[in-house]
Amino acid sequence: SQKIEQNSEALNIQEGKTATLTCNYTNYSPAYLQWYRQDPGRGPVFLLLIRENEKEKRKERLKVTFDTTLKQSLFHITASQPADSATYLCALAGSSNTGKLIFGQGTTLQVKP
Amino acid sequence: NAGVMQNPRHLVRRRGQEARLRCSPMKGHSHVYWYRQLPEEGLKFMVYLQKENIIDESGMPKERFSAEFPKEGPSILRIQQVVRGDSAAYFCASSPPSTTAHTEAFFGQGTRLTVV
């Protein structure tokens, strides 16, 4: 069955460093992969989308890579700030092309000042 | 332009009661999705609706759960005879008519259901 895995352990880093989060998937060939941010008690907020034919996508301090051979996406936050502390969710677009998303369980990032 | 509105934000029900969760999509959006998030777990797809139509309900439990998106008014997720295992955060998301696999989803703030 389709499976998406993100680091279950929280990631703790120092302010100013680069945070790198991993998303691995199996038994799936997504055309698109999305990353969302979720704060406690809030709904997910869209951050970035990357297509299968794109290796890398950037938006301000965020960078996403997508390796369809390894079946892996990496999500980087450069010059991290305490305000970046949140849970980050990886999501794959459903094969039915309807907008249905399959989410990983998320990785919690804690940036210490 | 108001975002996706869900109400209530918090809902407490006793075992055996019914829970009704409401979702008003963003203006101009005609696609609605419901997801459930159990503690310490990721969001799980439940159902995808367009106006007056259920498009994909592959994630809905076979019994006690139903969803609708009428021509007028919000989308409703209904849980009959709730049990403790139904306690979770329920999120609604919407997207515009041109939705494809590369369309971002706009989420509401969720309804936190607690069954006592």
XYZ file of C-alpha atoms in Angstrom:
229
model
C 0.000 0.000 0.000
C 1.041 3.641 -0.444
C 3.136 4.915 2.400
C 4.656 8.280 3.273
C 7.232 8.592 6.025
C 8.596 11.664 7.723
C 11.015 11.841 10.630
C 8.868 11.077 13.635
C 11.363 12.528 16.076
C 11.330 16.264 16.636
C 14.132 18.233 15.046
C 15.859 20.718 17.344
C 18.242 23.243 15.844
C 19.867 26.517 16.756
C 18.636 29.796 15.331
C 20.459 30.730 12.135
C 21.188 27.136 11.119
C 19.606 25.285 8.202
C 16.837 22.840 9.030
C 16.445 19.830 6.745
C 13.328 17.663 6.872
C 12.883 14.404 4.985
C 9.881 12.848 3.280
C 10.100 9.326 1.844
C 7.360 7.477 0.016
C 6.785 3.959 -1.304
C 4.411 2.264 -3.728
C 3.535 5.565 -5.315
C 4.446 7.699 -8.305
C 3.144 11.176 -7.532
C 3.098 13.854 -10.161
C 3.296 16.525 -7.475
C 4.463 16.863 -3.926
C 3.414 19.605 -1.521
C 4.705 20.864 1.828
C 2.492 22.406 4.499
C 3.113 24.035 7.848
C 0.851 23.336 10.824
C 0.916 25.228 14.102
C -0.658 23.760 17.280
C -4.431 24.007 17.176
C -4.452 25.370 13.637
C -5.081 24.050 10.153
C -2.265 23.300 7.690
C -0.988 26.171 5.572
C 0.419 25.585 2.083
C 4.106 26.395 1.599
C 5.485 24.927 -1.611
C 4.636 22.581 -4.453
C 7.121 20.732 -6.646
C 6.398 18.749 -9.804
C 7.940 15.398 -10.690
C 9.978 16.945 -13.496
C 11.441 19.602 -11.193
C 14.534 18.858 -9.139
C 14.382 21.893 -6.909
C 12.042 24.733 -5.964
C 12.784 27.819 -3.882
C 10.703 30.422 -2.104
C 12.478 32.968 0.068
C 14.267 30.936 2.795
C 12.588 27.677 1.774
C 13.932 25.078 -0.632
C 12.406 21.772 -1.687
C 14.022 18.987 -3.674
C 12.276 16.051 -5.284
C 14.132 12.871 -6.266
C 11.745 10.457 -7.972
C 14.459 7.795 -8.213
C 15.052 7.772 -4.466
C 11.354 8.499 -3.859
C 12.325 11.274 -1.527
C 11.775 14.974 -0.961
C 13.927 17.201 1.227
C 12.615 20.435 2.726
C 15.172 23.037 3.807
C 14.729 26.206 5.852
C 17.827 28.371 5.739
C 18.714 30.960 8.394
C 16.083 29.431 10.647
C 14.234 31.560 13.193
C 12.263 30.665 16.334
C 9.125 31.663 14.399
C 9.793 28.717 12.070
C 9.016 26.333 14.949
C 6.034 24.256 13.835
C 5.103 20.872 12.392
C 5.833 20.437 8.701
C 3.726 18.069 6.617
C 4.616 16.418 3.344
C 1.692 15.603 1.043
C 1.426 13.690 -2.211
C -1.211 14.409 -4.794
C -3.606 11.544 -5.363
C -3.249 9.579 -8.577
C -6.844 10.374 -9.464
C -5.811 13.978 -10.120
C -8.693 15.286 -8.032
C -6.770 17.331 -5.519
C -7.026 14.621 -2.846
C -3.876 14.641 -0.713
C -2.050 11.856 1.100
C -0.171 13.246 4.105
C 2.837 12.103 6.061
C 2.592 12.250 9.841
C 4.686 15.414 9.982
C 7.966 16.435 11.590
C 8.043 18.924 14.443
C 10.766 21.538 14.177
C 11.952 23.496 17.197
C 14.302 26.412 16.566
C 16.066 27.600 19.703
C 17.201 31.230 20.044
C -11.862 37.230 1.202
C -12.624 35.064 4.185
C -10.831 31.768 4.412
C -12.346 28.352 4.957
C -14.669 28.602 7.939
C -15.358 25.659 10.186
C -17.691 25.541 13.138
C -17.820 24.791 15.861
C -14.131 24.967 16.775
C -14.677 22.642 19.708
C -17.439 20.094 20.140
C -18.064 17.813 23.084
C -20.466 14.910 22.701
C -21.445 12.013 24.915
C -21.156 8.509 23.549
C -24.152 7.690 21.380
C -24.964 11.281 20.431
C -24.676 12.794 16.979
C -21.988 15.246 15.900
C -22.466 17.732 13.060
C -19.450 19.576 11.743
C -19.848 22.459 9.302
C -17.525 23.834 6.664
C -17.976 26.892 4.473
C -15.400 26.884 1.668
C -13.594 29.947 0.411
C -15.611 32.151 -1.908
C -15.558 30.766 -5.413
C -14.378 27.318 -4.337
C -16.534 24.388 -5.343
C -14.416 21.476 -4.103
C -14.478 20.433 -0.459
C -12.373 17.812 1.272
C -12.652 16.453 4.802
C -9.638 15.096 6.687
C -9.330 13.587 10.145
C -6.285 13.978 12.378
C -5.939 11.659 15.338
C -3.505 12.586 18.140
C 0.117 12.071 17.077
C -0.954 11.057 13.562
C -1.063 12.705 10.181
C -4.128 13.914 8.372
C -6.158 11.130 6.771
C -8.389 11.804 3.804
C -12.052 11.044 4.394
C -14.193 12.408 1.582
C -14.161 14.703 -1.424
C -17.293 16.537 -2.485
C -18.459 18.966 -5.089
C -21.801 20.753 -4.954
C -24.499 18.101 -4.488
C -22.100 15.283 -5.367
C -19.836 12.926 -3.452
C -16.829 12.358 -5.700
C -14.603 10.165 -3.525
C -15.562 8.725 -0.140
C -12.859 6.074 -0.004
C -11.621 7.318 3.374
C -14.968 7.374 5.120
C -15.782 4.684 7.684
C -18.522 2.456 6.322
C -20.919 3.108 9.169
C -22.080 6.132 11.159
C -20.275 8.714 8.985
C -21.845 10.732 6.186
C -21.072 13.954 4.350
C -22.951 16.340 2.122
C -22.354 19.560 0.256
C -25.730 20.983 -0.713
C -26.393 23.477 -3.456
C -26.870 26.154 -0.816
C -25.117 26.301 2.528
C -22.064 24.709 4.074
C -20.727 21.212 3.757
C -21.721 18.991 6.672
C -19.824 16.031 8.123
C -22.191 13.999 10.257
C -21.172 11.347 12.761
C -23.971 9.322 14.276
C -23.762 7.452 17.585
C -20.304 8.768 18.372
C -17.767 6.601 20.199
C -14.603 7.597 22.053
C -12.480 6.595 19.051
C -14.121 9.365 17.024
C -12.343 11.967 19.164
C -10.058 13.818 16.782
C -9.531 17.056 14.906
C -11.556 17.235 11.706
C -10.278 19.562 9.017
C -12.030 20.833 5.961
C -10.160 22.078 2.891
C -11.403 23.733 -0.259
C -10.028 24.391 -3.709
C -11.235 26.228 -6.819
C -13.185 24.726 -9.737
C -10.033 24.213 -11.780
C -8.608 21.823 -9.208
C -6.038 19.345 -10.406
C -3.316 17.428 -8.658
C -1.160 20.543 -8.507
C -3.688 22.791 -6.819
C -2.943 23.850 -3.278
C -5.590 23.201 -0.685
C -6.851 25.871 1.698
C -7.601 24.485 5.130
C -9.921 25.648 7.864
C -8.892 25.777 11.521
C -10.570 22.499 12.259
C -13.203 21.193 14.652
C -11.911 19.368 17.668
C -14.374 16.670 18.630
C -14.191 15.176 22.093
C -16.393 12.220 22.947
C -16.916 11.670 26.661
